[in-house]
Amino acid sequence: MADARILVVYYSRTGTTRKVAKSLAAALRCDSEEVVETSSRSGMFGYLRSVIDARRQVPSRIAAGARDPSLYDLIVIGTPVWAWSLSSPVRTYLSANKPRLPAVAFFCTLGGAGSDRAFGQMQEVVGKRPVGCLSITARDVASEAYAPQLATFVESLQRTLAEDGGTATSAALVGSS
Ligand SMILES: Cc1cc2nc3c(=O)[nH]c(=O)nc-3n(C[C@H](O)[C@H](O)[C@H](O)COP(=O)(O)O)c2cc1C
């Protein structure tokens, strides 16, 4: 585990997923990278556009990342749930980096519903099963009540990496291109 290279990648519109991502990176003592869009999604118009983009799977414009995911053993990817779906910026990141992704784990923050569907979409885009998934409600993030869930997730990732000798394996999905 000591030598495993892990990268936490996340998008956050209003800071909730960012907070969990920072906690995860601190607990895993690893690098992190924020997916940044080139245009703003603030305000009511930004909210509505986000719902439409997520539902219609509209690609978003994201800035080039500084870190190459292929240099890591595990990428832990975080998204807010939008309209029971994966957020558009994370969908775009996953599509663009699919050939360079090692093993993956997923996390999301949400109001209360849609995490399973969002995780299913993430798995579909990357074409392999995650080694772990974590969903945390925005309420638990705001009240700082998410530490136990986070610790369980971190322990499970560390166990997986230790069992696999430092390189986790995400099983490829049969029939996925
Ligand atoms: C456009 C949009 C759609 C959302 N749709 C859902 C949803 O379907 N289910 C849910 O539980 N929460 C939904 N939420 C709430 C967010 O998932 C939640 O507030 C999340 O923690 C925000 O993360 P962020 O602050 O990192 O952007 C939605 C929020 C936005 C902005």
Coordinates of C-alpha atoms and ligand atoms in Angstrom, one line a residue:
M1 CA 0.0 0.0 0.0
A2 CA 2.8 2.4 0.9
D3 CA 3.9 2.6 -2.8
A4 CA 0.5 2.7 -4.4
R5 CA -0.1 5.9 -6.4
I6 CA -3.6 7.2 -6.0
L7 CA -5.2 10.2 -7.5
V8 CA -8.5 11.8 -6.4
V9 CA -10.3 13.5 -9.3
Y10 CA -13.5 15.5 -8.7
Y11 CA -15.8 18.1 -10.0
S12 CA -17.8 20.4 -7.6
R13 CA -20.2 23.1 -8.5
T14 CA -20.9 24.4 -5.0
G15 CA -18.1 22.9 -2.9
T16 CA -19.7 19.8 -1.3
T17 CA -17.9 17.2 -3.4
R18 CA -14.7 19.3 -3.1
K19 CA -14.9 19.0 0.6
V20 CA -15.2 15.2 0.5
A21 CA -12.5 15.0 -2.1
K22 CA -10.0 17.0 0.0
S23 CA -10.8 14.7 3.1
L24 CA -10.3 11.6 1.0
A25 CA -7.0 12.8 -0.5
A26 CA -5.8 13.7 3.1
A27 CA -6.8 10.3 4.4
L28 CA -5.2 8.5 1.5
R29 CA -2.2 10.8 1.5
C30 CA -2.5 11.2 -2.2
D31 CA -2.7 13.7 -5.0
S32 CA -6.0 15.4 -6.0
E33 CA -7.2 17.2 -9.1
E34 CA -10.3 19.3 -9.7
V35 CA -12.1 19.1 -13.0
V36 CA -12.6 22.7 -14.0
E37 CA -15.1 23.9 -16.6
T38 CA -14.3 26.8 -18.9
S39 CA -17.7 28.4 -18.3
S40 CA -19.7 29.1 -15.2
R41 CA -22.7 27.1 -13.9
S42 CA -23.6 29.6 -11.2
G43 CA -27.1 30.8 -10.5
M44 CA -30.5 29.5 -11.5
F45 CA -29.6 29.4 -15.2
G46 CA -26.5 27.4 -14.4
Y47 CA -28.6 25.0 -12.3
L48 CA -31.2 24.5 -15.1
R49 CA -28.5 24.0 -17.7
S50 CA -26.9 21.4 -15.4
V51 CA -30.1 19.4 -15.2
I52 CA -30.5 19.5 -18.9
D53 CA -26.9 18.7 -19.7
A54 CA -26.9 15.7 -17.2
R55 CA -30.2 14.3 -18.6
R56 CA -29.1 14.7 -22.2
Q57 CA -25.5 13.7 -21.6
V58 CA -24.2 16.9 -23.1
P59 CA -20.4 17.1 -23.1
S60 CA -19.0 20.0 -21.2
R61 CA -15.8 22.1 -21.9
I62 CA -13.2 21.3 -19.3
A63 CA -9.7 22.6 -18.9
A64 CA -6.9 20.2 -19.6
G65 CA -5.8 18.5 -16.3
A66 CA -2.3 18.8 -15.0
R67 CA -2.0 15.2 -14.0
D68 CA -1.8 12.1 -16.2
P69 CA -4.1 9.4 -14.8
S70 CA -2.1 6.6 -16.4
L71 CA 0.8 7.3 -14.0
Y72 CA -1.4 6.2 -11.0
D73 CA -2.5 2.7 -9.7
L74 CA -6.0 3.9 -8.7
I75 CA -8.1 6.9 -9.7
V76 CA -10.9 7.8 -7.2
I77 CA -13.4 9.9 -9.0
G78 CA -16.1 12.1 -7.4
T79 CA -19.2 13.8 -8.8
P80 CA -22.3 15.5 -7.5
V81 CA -25.5 13.7 -8.6
W82 CA -27.4 15.8 -11.1
A83 CA -30.9 14.8 -12.1
W84 CA -30.2 11.2 -10.9
S85 CA -27.2 11.2 -13.1
L86 CA -23.4 11.7 -13.3
S87 CA -22.5 15.4 -13.7
S88 CA -21.5 16.5 -17.2
P89 CA -18.0 17.6 -16.4
V90 CA -17.1 14.2 -14.8
R91 CA -18.7 12.4 -17.7
T92 CA -16.5 14.5 -20.0
Y93 CA -13.4 13.8 -18.0
L94 CA -14.0 10.0 -17.9
S95 CA -14.7 9.9 -21.6
A96 CA -11.6 11.9 -22.5
N97 CA -9.4 9.9 -20.2
K98 CA -10.9 6.4 -20.6
P99 CA -7.8 4.9 -22.4
R100 CA -5.5 6.2 -19.7
L101 CA -7.5 5.1 -16.6
P102 CA -6.1 2.5 -14.3
A103 CA -8.4 0.9 -11.6
V104 CA -11.2 3.2 -10.6
A105 CA -13.3 3.8 -7.5
F106 CA -16.3 6.2 -7.4
F107 CA -17.8 8.6 -4.9
C108 CA -20.6 11.1 -5.1
T109 CA -22.4 13.7 -3.0
L110 CA -26.2 14.2 -3.4
G111 CA -29.3 15.5 -1.9
G112 CA -30.7 12.0 -1.3
A113 CA -31.4 10.0 -4.4
G114 CA -29.8 8.8 -7.6
S115 CA -26.3 7.6 -6.6
D116 CA -26.8 4.0 -7.9
R117 CA -27.8 5.4 -11.3
A118 CA -24.9 7.8 -11.4
F119 CA -22.4 5.1 -10.4
G120 CA -23.9 2.8 -13.1
Q121 CA -23.3 5.6 -15.7
M122 CA -19.8 6.1 -14.5
Q123 CA -19.1 2.4 -14.9
E124 CA -20.6 2.4 -18.3
V125 CA -18.4 5.3 -19.5
V126 CA -15.2 3.9 -18.1
G127 CA -16.0 0.3 -19.2
K128 CA -14.9 -1.3 -16.0
R129 CA -16.2 -2.0 -12.5
P130 CA -15.1 0.2 -9.7
V131 CA -13.2 -1.3 -6.8
G132 CA -15.4 0.7 -4.4
C133 CA -18.2 3.2 -4.3
L134 CA -19.1 5.8 -1.6
S135 CA -22.2 8.1 -1.6
I136 CA -22.5 10.9 1.0
T137 CA -25.4 13.3 1.4
A138 CA -24.9 17.0 1.2
R139 CA -26.5 17.2 4.7
D140 CA -23.9 14.9 6.2
V141 CA -21.1 16.9 4.5
A142 CA -22.5 20.2 5.9
S143 CA -22.8 18.8 9.4
E144 CA -19.4 17.1 9.3
A145 CA -21.1 13.7 9.9
Y146 CA -19.4 11.8 7.1
A147 CA -16.1 10.8 8.8
P148 CA -17.2 7.2 9.6
Q149 CA -18.4 6.5 6.1
L150 CA -15.2 8.1 4.7
A151 CA -13.0 6.0 7.0
T152 CA -14.7 2.7 6.0
F153 CA -14.3 3.6 2.3
V154 CA -10.6 4.5 2.8
E155 CA -10.0 1.2 4.7
S156 CA -11.6 -0.8 2.0
L157 CA -9.5 0.9 -0.8
Q158 CA -6.3 0.3 1.2
R159 CA -7.2 -3.3 1.8
T160 CA -7.9 -3.8 -1.9
L161 CA -4.6 -2.2 -2.8
A162 CA -2.7 -4.3 -0.3
E163 CA -4.3 -7.5 -1.5
D164 CA -3.4 -6.7 -5.1
G165 CA 0.2 -5.9 -4.2
G166 CA -0.2 -2.1 -4.7
T167 CA -2.1 -2.2 -7.9
A168 CA -5.8 -2.5 -7.7
T169 CA -7.6 -4.1 -10.6
S170 CA -10.9 -3.0 -12.0
A171 CA -12.5 -5.8 -13.9
A172 CA -13.2 -4.8 -17.5
L173 CA -16.9 -5.1 -18.5
V174 CA -17.5 -7.7 -21.1
G175 CA -18.6 -6.2 -24.4
S176 CA -17.5 -2.7 -23.5
S177 CA -15.6 -0.7 -26.1
Ligands
LIG1 C1 -28.4 20.5 -11.4 C2 -28.5 19.7 -10.1 C3 -29.3 18.6 -10.0 C4 -29.3 17.8 -8.9 N1 -30.0 16.6 -8.9 C5 -30.0 15.8 -7.8 C6 -30.6 14.5 -7.8 O1 -31.1 14.0 -8.8 N2 -30.6 13.8 -6.6 C7 -30.0 14.3 -5.5 O2 -30.0 13.6 -4.5 N3 -29.4 15.5 -5.5 C8 -29.4 16.3 -6.6 N4 -28.8 17.5 -6.5 C9 -28.1 17.9 -5.3 C10 -26.6 17.7 -5.4 O3 -26.2 16.4 -5.8 C11 -25.9 17.9 -4.1 O4 -26.3 19.2 -3.5 C12 -24.4 17.9 -4.2 O5 -23.8 17.6 -2.9 C13 -23.8 19.1 -4.8 O6 -22.4 18.9 -4.9 P1 -21.4 20.1 -5.2 O7 -21.5 21.1 -4.1 O8 -20.0 19.5 -5.1 O9 -21.7 20.7 -6.5 C14 -28.7 18.3 -7.7 C15 -28.0 19.5 -7.7 C16 -27.9 20.2 -8.9 C17 -27.1 21.5 -8.9

